[in-house]
PDB file of C-alpha atoms in Angstrom:
ATOM      1  CA  MET A   1     -98.946 -84.127   1.585  1.00 50.00           C
ATOM      2  CA  LYS A   2     -98.758 -87.904   3.357  1.00 47.00           C
ATOM      3  CA  ASN A   3    -102.868 -87.408   2.940  1.00 51.00           C
ATOM      4  CA  ILE A   4    -101.966 -87.311  -0.425  1.00 49.00           C
ATOM      5  CA  PHE A   5    -100.363 -90.271  -0.446  1.00 45.00           C
ATOM      6  CA  LEU A   6    -102.646 -91.747   1.423  1.00 47.00           C
ATOM      7  CA  ALA A   7    -105.595 -91.077  -1.514  1.00 49.00           C
ATOM      8  CA  ILE A   8    -103.867 -92.011  -4.291  1.00 46.00           C
ATOM      9  CA  PHE A   9    -102.572 -95.251  -2.876  1.00 45.00           C
ATOM     10  CA  PHE A  10    -105.868 -95.612  -1.651  1.00 45.00           C
ATOM     11  CA  ILE A  11    -107.252 -95.039  -5.182  1.00 45.00           C
ATOM     12  CA  MET A  12    -104.712 -97.453  -6.760  1.00 45.00           C
ATOM     13  CA  GLY A  13    -105.462-100.586  -4.594  1.00 47.00           C
ATOM     14  CA  PHE A  14    -109.168 -99.732  -4.862  1.00 43.00           C
ATOM     15  CA  ASN A  15    -108.485 -99.808  -8.810  1.00 47.00           C
ATOM     16  CA  CYS A  16    -106.579-103.925  -7.933  1.00 42.00           C
ATOM     17  CA  VAL A  17    -109.264-104.991  -6.184  1.00 38.00           C
ATOM     18  CA  TYR A  18    -111.888-104.264  -8.843  1.00 42.00           C
ATOM     19  CA  SER A  19    -109.794-105.217 -11.836  1.00 41.00           C
ATOM     20  CA  GLN A  20    -109.795-108.521  -9.722  1.00 39.00           C
ATOM     21  CA  ASN A  21    -113.931-109.117  -9.026  1.00 42.00           C
ATOM     22  CA  THR A  22    -115.331-108.408 -12.910  1.00 43.00           C
ATOM     23  CA  LYS A  23    -113.476-110.406 -14.917  1.00 45.00           C
ATOM     24  CA  GLY A  24    -115.790-112.859 -16.421  1.00 44.00           C
ATOM     25  CA  THR A  25    -118.504-110.513 -14.970  1.00 46.00           C
ATOM     26  CA  VAL A  26    -120.686-109.546 -18.126  1.00 45.00           C
ATOM     27  CA  THR A  27    -121.308-105.876 -17.843  1.00 51.00           C
ATOM     28  CA  ASP A  28    -123.490-103.364 -19.869  1.00 57.00           C
ATOM     29  CA  SER A  29    -122.597-102.929 -23.569  1.00 63.00           C
ATOM     30  CA  LEU A  30    -122.841 -99.198 -22.958  1.00 71.00           C
ATOM     31  CA  TYR A  31    -120.718 -99.498 -20.395  1.00 69.00           C
ATOM     32  CA  LYS A  32    -117.907 -96.285 -19.876  1.00 73.00           C
ATOM     33  CA  GLU A  33    -114.529 -96.375 -18.295  1.00 75.00           C
ATOM     34  CA  ASP A  34    -112.375 -94.420 -16.222  1.00 72.00           C
ATOM     35  CA  HIS A  35    -114.594 -91.767 -14.367  1.00 84.00           C
ATOM     36  CA  PHE A  36    -111.826 -90.610 -11.849  1.00 91.00           C
ATOM     37  CA  TYR A  37    -108.092 -90.395 -11.641  1.00 94.00           C
ATOM     38  CA  ALA A  38    -105.550 -89.463  -9.300  1.00 95.00           C
ATOM     39  CA  GLY A  39    -101.571 -88.960 -10.362  1.00 95.00           C
ATOM     40  CA  ILE A  40     -98.453 -87.559  -9.818  1.00 96.00           C
ATOM     41  CA  THR A  41     -95.992 -85.867 -11.396  1.00 97.00           C
ATOM     42  CA  TYR A  42     -91.933 -84.634 -11.725  1.00 97.00           C
ATOM     43  CA  ASN A  43     -91.484 -80.752 -12.062  1.00 97.00           C
ATOM     44  CA  LEU A  44     -89.924 -78.957 -14.411  1.00 94.00           C
ATOM     45  CA  LEU A  45     -89.849 -75.634 -15.891  1.00 93.00           C
ATOM     46  CA  ALA A  46     -89.189 -75.027 -19.898  1.00 89.00           C
ATOM     47  CA  GLY A  47     -87.926 -71.950 -21.061  1.00 81.00           C
ATOM     48  CA  THR A  48     -85.941 -70.959 -18.468  1.00 70.00           C
ATOM     49  CA  PRO A  49     -83.172 -68.299 -18.898  1.00 71.00           C
ATOM     50  CA  GLU A  50     -79.963 -69.992 -18.459  1.00 71.00           C
ATOM     51  CA  SER A  51     -79.578 -68.031 -14.841  1.00 82.00           C
ATOM     52  CA  ILE A  52     -82.792 -70.057 -13.803  1.00 87.00           C
ATOM     53  CA  LYS A  53     -81.788 -73.235 -12.588  1.00 88.00           C
ATOM     54  CA  GLN A  54     -83.880 -76.473 -10.071  1.00 89.00           C
ATOM     55  CA  SER A  55     -83.262 -77.389  -7.191  1.00 84.00           C
ATOM     56  CA  GLY A  56     -84.240 -80.581  -4.768  1.00 81.00           C
ATOM     57  CA  PHE A  57     -87.653 -82.236  -5.807  1.00 88.00           C
ATOM     58  CA  SER A  58     -90.575 -80.622  -7.013  1.00 94.00           C
ATOM     59  CA  THR A  59     -94.533 -82.525  -7.277  1.00 95.00           C
ATOM     60  CA  GLY A  60     -97.482 -82.227  -8.854  1.00 96.00           C
ATOM     61  CA  PHE A  61    -100.725 -84.309  -7.380  1.00 96.00           C
ATOM     62  CA  HIS A  62    -103.916 -83.956  -9.131  1.00 97.00           C
ATOM     63  CA  LEU A  63    -106.870 -85.601  -8.987  1.00 96.00           C
ATOM     64  CA  GLY A  64    -111.007 -85.329 -10.704  1.00 96.00           C
ATOM     65  CA  TYR A  65    -113.431 -86.798 -12.860  1.00 96.00           C
ATOM     66  CA  ILE A  66    -113.895 -86.956 -15.971  1.00 94.00           C
ATOM     67  CA  LYS A  67    -116.622 -87.663 -17.842  1.00 93.00           C
ATOM     68  CA  ASP A  68    -116.240 -90.521 -20.649  1.00 90.00           C
ATOM     69  CA  MET A  69    -118.390 -90.644 -23.784  1.00 92.00           C
ATOM     70  CA  PRO A  70    -117.584 -92.886 -26.264  1.00 91.00           C
ATOM     71  CA  PHE A  71    -119.052 -92.578 -29.363  1.00 87.00           C
ATOM     72  CA  ASN A  72    -118.717 -95.499 -31.376  1.00 86.00           C
ATOM     73  CA  LYS A  73    -119.932 -99.262 -32.203  1.00 83.00           C
ATOM     74  CA  GLY A  74    -116.925-101.063 -30.124  1.00 81.00           C
ATOM     75  CA  ARG A  75    -116.757 -97.842 -27.715  1.00 85.00           C
ATOM     76  CA  ASN A  76    -113.150 -98.259 -27.270  1.00 87.00           C
ATOM     77  CA  ILE A  77    -112.844 -94.673 -28.546  1.00 92.00           C
ATOM     78  CA  ALA A  78    -114.390 -91.584 -26.988  1.00 93.00           C
ATOM     79  CA  LEU A  79    -114.254 -88.189 -25.162  1.00 95.00           C
ATOM     80  CA  GLY A  80    -113.305 -86.812 -22.408  1.00 94.00           C
ATOM     81  CA  ILE A  81    -114.106 -84.295 -20.716  1.00 95.00           C
ATOM     82  CA  GLY A  82    -113.744 -83.919 -16.147  1.00 95.00           C
ATOM     83  CA  LEU A  83    -113.207 -81.725 -13.175  1.00 97.00           C
ATOM     84  CA  GLY A  84    -110.390 -81.693 -11.453  1.00 97.00           C
ATOM     85  CA  TYR A  85    -106.987 -79.513  -8.387  1.00 98.00           C
ATOM     86  CA  SER A  86    -104.148 -79.638  -9.338  1.00 97.00           C
ATOM     87  CA  ALA A  87    -100.942 -78.926  -6.688  1.00 97.00           C
ATOM     88  CA  ASN A  88     -97.985 -78.244  -8.134  1.00 97.00           C
ATOM     89  CA  SER A  89     -93.579 -77.094  -6.048  1.00 96.00           C
ATOM     90  CA  PHE A  90     -91.695 -76.019  -8.346  1.00 96.00           C
ATOM     91  CA  ASN A  91     -87.953 -75.755  -6.355  1.00 95.00           C
ATOM     92  CA  GLN A  92     -85.830 -73.591  -7.546  1.00 93.00           C
ATOM     93  CA  ASN A  93     -83.537 -70.004  -7.487  1.00 92.00           C
ATOM     94  CA  LEU A  94     -85.664 -67.359  -8.989  1.00 92.00           C
ATOM     95  CA  LEU A  95     -86.646 -64.505  -6.071  1.00 92.00           C
ATOM     96  CA  VAL A  96     -89.378 -63.485  -5.908  1.00 92.00           C
ATOM     97  CA  ASN A  97     -89.663 -60.109  -3.262  1.00 90.00           C
ATOM     98  CA  LYS A  98     -91.798 -57.407  -2.525  1.00 87.00           C
ATOM     99  CA  GLU A  99     -90.399 -53.996  -2.555  1.00 84.00           C
ATOM    100  CA  THR A 100     -91.845 -50.936  -0.274  1.00 77.00           C
ATOM    101  CA  SER A 101     -94.177 -49.550  -2.813  1.00 77.00           C
ATOM    102  CA  GLY A 102     -95.678 -52.562  -2.799  1.00 78.00           C
ATOM    103  CA  LEU A 103     -94.939 -53.717  -6.789  1.00 83.00           C
ATOM    104  CA  PHE A 104     -92.810 -57.779  -6.878  1.00 89.00           C
ATOM    105  CA  GLU A 105     -89.773 -57.727  -8.297  1.00 90.00           C
ATOM    106  CA  TYR A 106     -87.688 -60.693  -9.494  1.00 91.00           C
ATOM    107  CA  SER A 107     -83.744 -61.539  -8.844  1.00 90.00           C
ATOM    108  CA  ILE A 108     -81.565 -64.580  -9.793  1.00 90.00           C
ATOM    109  CA  LEU A 109     -80.132 -66.469  -6.167  1.00 90.00           C
ATOM    110  CA  ASN A 110     -76.509 -67.278  -7.757  1.00 87.00           C
ATOM    111  CA  ASP A 111     -75.289 -68.538  -4.271  1.00 84.00           C
ATOM    112  CA  LYS A 112     -76.735 -71.580  -2.661  1.00 83.00           C
ATOM    113  CA  SER A 113     -75.444 -71.305   0.282  1.00 81.00           C
ATOM    114  CA  SER A 114     -77.537 -67.881   0.671  1.00 88.00           C
ATOM    115  CA  TYR A 115     -81.038 -70.041   1.106  1.00 90.00           C
ATOM    116  CA  SER A 116     -81.860 -73.298   2.517  1.00 90.00           C
ATOM    117  CA  LYS A 117     -85.357 -73.175   0.823  1.00 93.00           C
ATOM    118  CA  ASN A 118     -87.182 -71.371  -2.096  1.00 94.00           C
ATOM    119  CA  LYS A 119     -89.560 -72.821  -4.582  1.00 94.00           C
ATOM    120  CA  ILE A 120     -93.815 -71.147  -6.098  1.00 95.00           C
ATOM    121  CA  SER A 121     -96.277 -72.897  -5.432  1.00 96.00           C
ATOM    122  CA  MET A 122     -99.469 -73.089  -7.193  1.00 96.00           C
ATOM    123  CA  HIS A 123    -103.192 -74.565  -6.752  1.00 97.00           C
ATOM    124  CA  LEU A 124    -105.269 -74.725 -10.020  1.00 97.00           C
ATOM    125  CA  ILE A 125    -108.923 -75.752 -10.702  1.00 98.00           C
ATOM    126  CA  GLU A 126    -108.780 -77.741 -14.168  1.00 98.00           C
ATOM    127  CA  LEU A 127    -110.676 -78.375 -16.710  1.00 97.00           C
ATOM    128  CA  PRO A 128    -109.098 -81.809 -19.233  1.00 97.00           C
ATOM    129  CA  LEU A 129    -110.935 -82.507 -22.326  1.00 97.00           C
ATOM    130  CA  GLU A 130    -109.289 -85.775 -23.917  1.00 96.00           C
ATOM    131  CA  PHE A 131    -109.718 -87.892 -27.187  1.00 96.00           C
ATOM    132  CA  ARG A 132    -109.369 -91.323 -25.585  1.00 94.00           C
ATOM    133  CA  TRP A 133    -108.526 -94.944 -27.620  1.00 94.00           C
ATOM    134  CA  ARG A 134    -108.287 -98.113 -25.335  1.00 89.00           C
ATOM    135  CA  THR A 135    -108.397-101.645 -25.729  1.00 88.00           C
ATOM    136  CA  SER A 136    -110.578-102.105 -23.902  1.00 82.00           C
ATOM    137  CA  THR A 137    -114.556-104.327 -23.568  1.00 80.00           C
ATOM    138  CA  PRO A 138    -117.693-104.507 -21.786  1.00 77.00           C
ATOM    139  CA  THR A 139    -116.145-108.202 -19.914  1.00 76.00           C
ATOM    140  CA  ASN A 140    -112.050-106.324 -19.294  1.00 74.00           C
ATOM    141  CA  SER A 141    -111.246-103.853 -17.043  1.00 71.00           C
ATOM    142  CA  ASP A 142    -107.229-104.238 -17.915  1.00 80.00           C
ATOM    143  CA  PHE A 143    -106.679-103.116 -21.010  1.00 86.00           C
ATOM    144  CA  TRP A 144    -104.238-100.087 -23.393  1.00 92.00           C
ATOM    145  CA  ARG A 145    -104.624 -96.644 -23.259  1.00 93.00           C
ATOM    146  CA  VAL A 146    -103.978 -93.689 -25.537  1.00 96.00           C
ATOM    147  CA  TYR A 147    -105.288 -90.176 -23.883  1.00 96.00           C
ATOM    148  CA  THR A 148    -104.171 -87.089 -25.244  1.00 97.00           C
ATOM    149  CA  GLY A 149    -105.366 -84.244 -25.085  1.00 95.00           C
ATOM    150  CA  PHE A 150    -106.184 -80.576 -24.123  1.00 97.00           C
ATOM    151  CA  LYS A 151    -106.404 -79.303 -19.712  1.00 97.00           C
ATOM    152  CA  LEU A 152    -107.134 -75.159 -18.861  1.00 97.00           C
ATOM    153  CA  GLY A 153    -106.718 -74.663 -15.797  1.00 97.00           C
ATOM    154  CA  TYR A 154    -108.251 -71.265 -13.619  1.00 97.00           C
ATOM    155  CA  LEU A 155    -104.932 -70.213 -10.765  1.00 96.00           C
ATOM    156  CA  VAL A 156    -107.756 -70.294  -7.349  1.00 95.00           C
ATOM    157  CA  MET A 157    -104.004 -69.172  -5.044  1.00 94.00           C
ATOM    158  CA  HIS A 158    -100.553 -69.238  -5.498  1.00 94.00           C
ATOM    159  CA  THR A 159     -97.496 -68.092  -2.947  1.00 94.00           C
ATOM    160  CA  ALA A 160     -93.831 -67.580  -3.515  1.00 95.00           C
ATOM    161  CA  LYS A 161     -91.349 -68.782  -0.299  1.00 95.00           C
ATOM    162  CA  HIS A 162     -87.619 -67.767   0.288  1.00 94.00           C
ATOM    163  CA  VAL A 163     -85.962 -69.332   3.587  1.00 94.00           C
ATOM    164  CA  GLY A 164     -82.756 -68.331   4.220  1.00 91.00           C
ATOM    165  CA  ASP A 165     -79.938 -65.171   4.620  1.00 89.00           C
ATOM    166  CA  LEU A 166     -82.378 -62.288   3.695  1.00 88.00           C
ATOM    167  CA  GLY A 167     -84.979 -64.137   6.008  1.00 91.00           C
ATOM    168  CA  VAL A 168     -88.430 -65.785   5.612  1.00 93.00           C
ATOM    169  CA  LEU A 169     -90.620 -64.435   2.770  1.00 93.00           C
ATOM    170  CA  LYS A 170     -93.826 -65.346   2.112  1.00 93.00           C
ATOM    171  CA  TYR A 171     -96.012 -63.756  -0.283  1.00 92.00           C
ATOM    172  CA  SER A 172     -99.526 -65.412  -1.028  1.00 89.00           C
ATOM    173  CA  ASN A 173    -101.361 -64.390  -4.657  1.00 80.00           C
ATOM    174  CA  VAL A 174     -98.772 -61.988  -5.995  1.00 85.00           C
ATOM    175  CA  ASN A 175    -100.516 -60.735  -9.018  1.00 84.00           C
ATOM    176  CA  ASN A 176     -97.871 -61.115 -12.492  1.00 90.00           C
ATOM    177  CA  PHE A 177     -98.948 -64.943 -12.523  1.00 93.00           C
ATOM    178  CA  GLU A 178    -100.651 -66.437 -15.041  1.00 94.00           C
ATOM    179  CA  THR A 179    -104.463 -66.039 -14.139  1.00 95.00           C
ATOM    180  CA  VAL A 180    -105.571 -69.301 -16.744  1.00 96.00           C
ATOM    181  CA  GLN A 181    -102.703 -72.438 -17.649  1.00 96.00           C
ATOM    182  CA  TYR A 182    -102.991 -74.375 -20.350  1.00 97.00           C
ATOM    183  CA  GLY A 183    -101.144 -76.939 -22.301  1.00 97.00           C
ATOM    184  CA  LEU A 184    -100.561 -80.665 -23.553  1.00 98.00           C
ATOM    185  CA  THR A 185    -101.665 -83.440 -22.444  1.00 97.00           C
ATOM    186  CA  LEU A 186    -100.537 -87.293 -22.944  1.00 97.00           C
ATOM    187  CA  SER A 187    -101.819 -90.499 -21.558  1.00 96.00           C
ATOM    188  CA  ILE A 188    -100.343 -93.943 -21.865  1.00 96.00           C
ATOM    189  CA  GLY A 189    -100.102 -97.424 -20.521  1.00 94.00           C
ATOM    190  CA  TYR A 190    -101.540-100.729 -19.242  1.00 90.00           C
ATOM    191  CA  GLY A 191    -103.766-101.739 -16.470  1.00 84.00           C
ATOM    192  CA  THR A 192    -103.604 -99.532 -13.540  1.00 81.00           C
ATOM    193  CA  TRP A 193    -100.246 -97.595 -14.667  1.00 84.00           C
ATOM    194  CA  ASN A 194    -100.128 -95.698 -17.156  1.00 94.00           C
ATOM    195  CA  LEU A 195     -97.831 -92.582 -17.925  1.00 97.00           C
ATOM    196  CA  HIS A 196     -98.527 -88.695 -18.076  1.00 97.00           C
ATOM    197  CA  LEU A 197     -97.228 -85.694 -19.652  1.00 97.00           C
ATOM    198  CA  TYR A 198     -98.398 -82.281 -19.189  1.00 98.00           C
ATOM    199  CA  TYR A 199     -96.448 -79.496 -21.322  1.00 97.00           C
ATOM    200  CA  ALA A 200     -98.067 -76.287 -21.330  1.00 96.00           C
ATOM    201  CA  LEU A 201     -98.268 -73.220 -23.570  1.00 96.00           C
ATOM    202  CA  SER A 202     -98.956 -70.877 -21.303  1.00 95.00           C
ATOM    203  CA  PRO A 203     -96.380 -69.488 -19.190  1.00 94.00           C
ATOM    204  CA  ILE A 204     -96.302 -69.535 -15.160  1.00 94.00           C
ATOM    205  CA  PHE A 205     -95.864 -65.794 -15.140  1.00 92.00           C
ATOM    206  CA  ASN A 206     -97.320 -62.878 -16.856  1.00 90.00           C
ATOM    207  CA  LYS A 207     -95.523 -59.870 -19.195  1.00 88.00           C
ATOM    208  CA  LYS A 208     -94.951 -57.604 -15.671  1.00 87.00           C
ATOM    209  CA  ALA A 209     -92.864 -60.131 -14.533  1.00 88.00           C
ATOM    210  CA  THR A 210     -88.786 -58.925 -15.259  1.00 88.00           C
ATOM    211  CA  ILE A 211     -85.683 -59.844 -14.903  1.00 87.00           C
ATOM    212  CA  ASN A 212     -83.608 -56.874 -16.908  1.00 82.00           C
ATOM    213  CA  GLY A 213     -86.275 -55.944 -19.103  1.00 80.00           C
ATOM    214  CA  SER A 214     -87.136 -58.954 -20.047  1.00 84.00           C
ATOM    215  CA  SER A 215     -89.847 -61.430 -19.365  1.00 86.00           C
ATOM    216  CA  ILE A 216     -89.507 -64.559 -17.211  1.00 88.00           C
ATOM    217  CA  ASN A 217     -91.264 -66.665 -19.556  1.00 87.00           C
ATOM    218  CA  ILE A 218     -91.095 -70.349 -18.093  1.00 92.00           C
ATOM    219  CA  LYS A 219     -93.065 -73.365 -18.562  1.00 94.00           C
ATOM    220  CA  ALA A 220     -94.309 -76.354 -16.587  1.00 95.00           C
ATOM    221  CA  ILE A 221     -92.879 -79.827 -17.464  1.00 96.00           C
ATOM    222  CA  LYS A 222     -95.392 -82.107 -15.803  1.00 97.00           C
ATOM    223  CA  VAL A 223     -93.664 -85.994 -16.205  1.00 97.00           C
ATOM    224  CA  GLY A 224     -95.344 -89.091 -14.037  1.00 97.00           C
ATOM    225  CA  LEU A 225     -97.806 -91.500 -13.291  1.00 96.00           C
ATOM    226  CA  VAL A 226    -101.500 -91.219 -13.024  1.00 95.00           C
ATOM    227  CA  PHE A 227    -103.905 -93.124 -12.304  1.00 92.00           C
ATOM    228  CA  TYR A 228    -107.518 -94.565 -13.786  1.00 87.00           C
ATOM    229  CA  ILE A 229    -110.707 -95.554 -11.474  1.00 83.00           C
ATOM    230  CA  LEU A 230    -114.383 -96.457 -12.326  1.00 76.00           C
TER     231      LEU A 230
END
């Protein structure tokens, strides 16, 4: 986690230096913007049953590359297609436990004093697609931007970890997670600082994950900051 924070701050610092060095410099009129991105988010769960509650601080870290493709003469309107990596955690009271039969069962931890940690973690390879509007010019690297789009994610690794009265339980690649996850994105900001929102359209678990016969139809919402750099 420390290395991820250092990478984000390095990108922020480099972006600031780049902006200072390019002001007043004439650049190619066929310029493009924002090839690399790094972000940090606070992760929430939506659509949760009333009994599922979050606890602690749930975070997400996001890195990637986006190919910018302007399609108007002013080059301030563009499409962006990219490839990225996302690591996410969700601290909550949904216990994932493996039965002797090898199947996974799900239950609610109602007594917070019975455990010190209970979380799920997910690592995804992502394909972002953005419609991009900005106030950039060939000689201005600080500008307003509004990027909206869609993000498709493929789950490459995930874990469920519990530390409490039941002992230490840790399961990797629980087969009831949705392998393909997707949602809507929105990034708004000026210069280095940009607010970012991801709203999942797909659930975290598939229909085989149930509590008392009802599907666990929880989805992710991620709110935070994203930084762009050429």
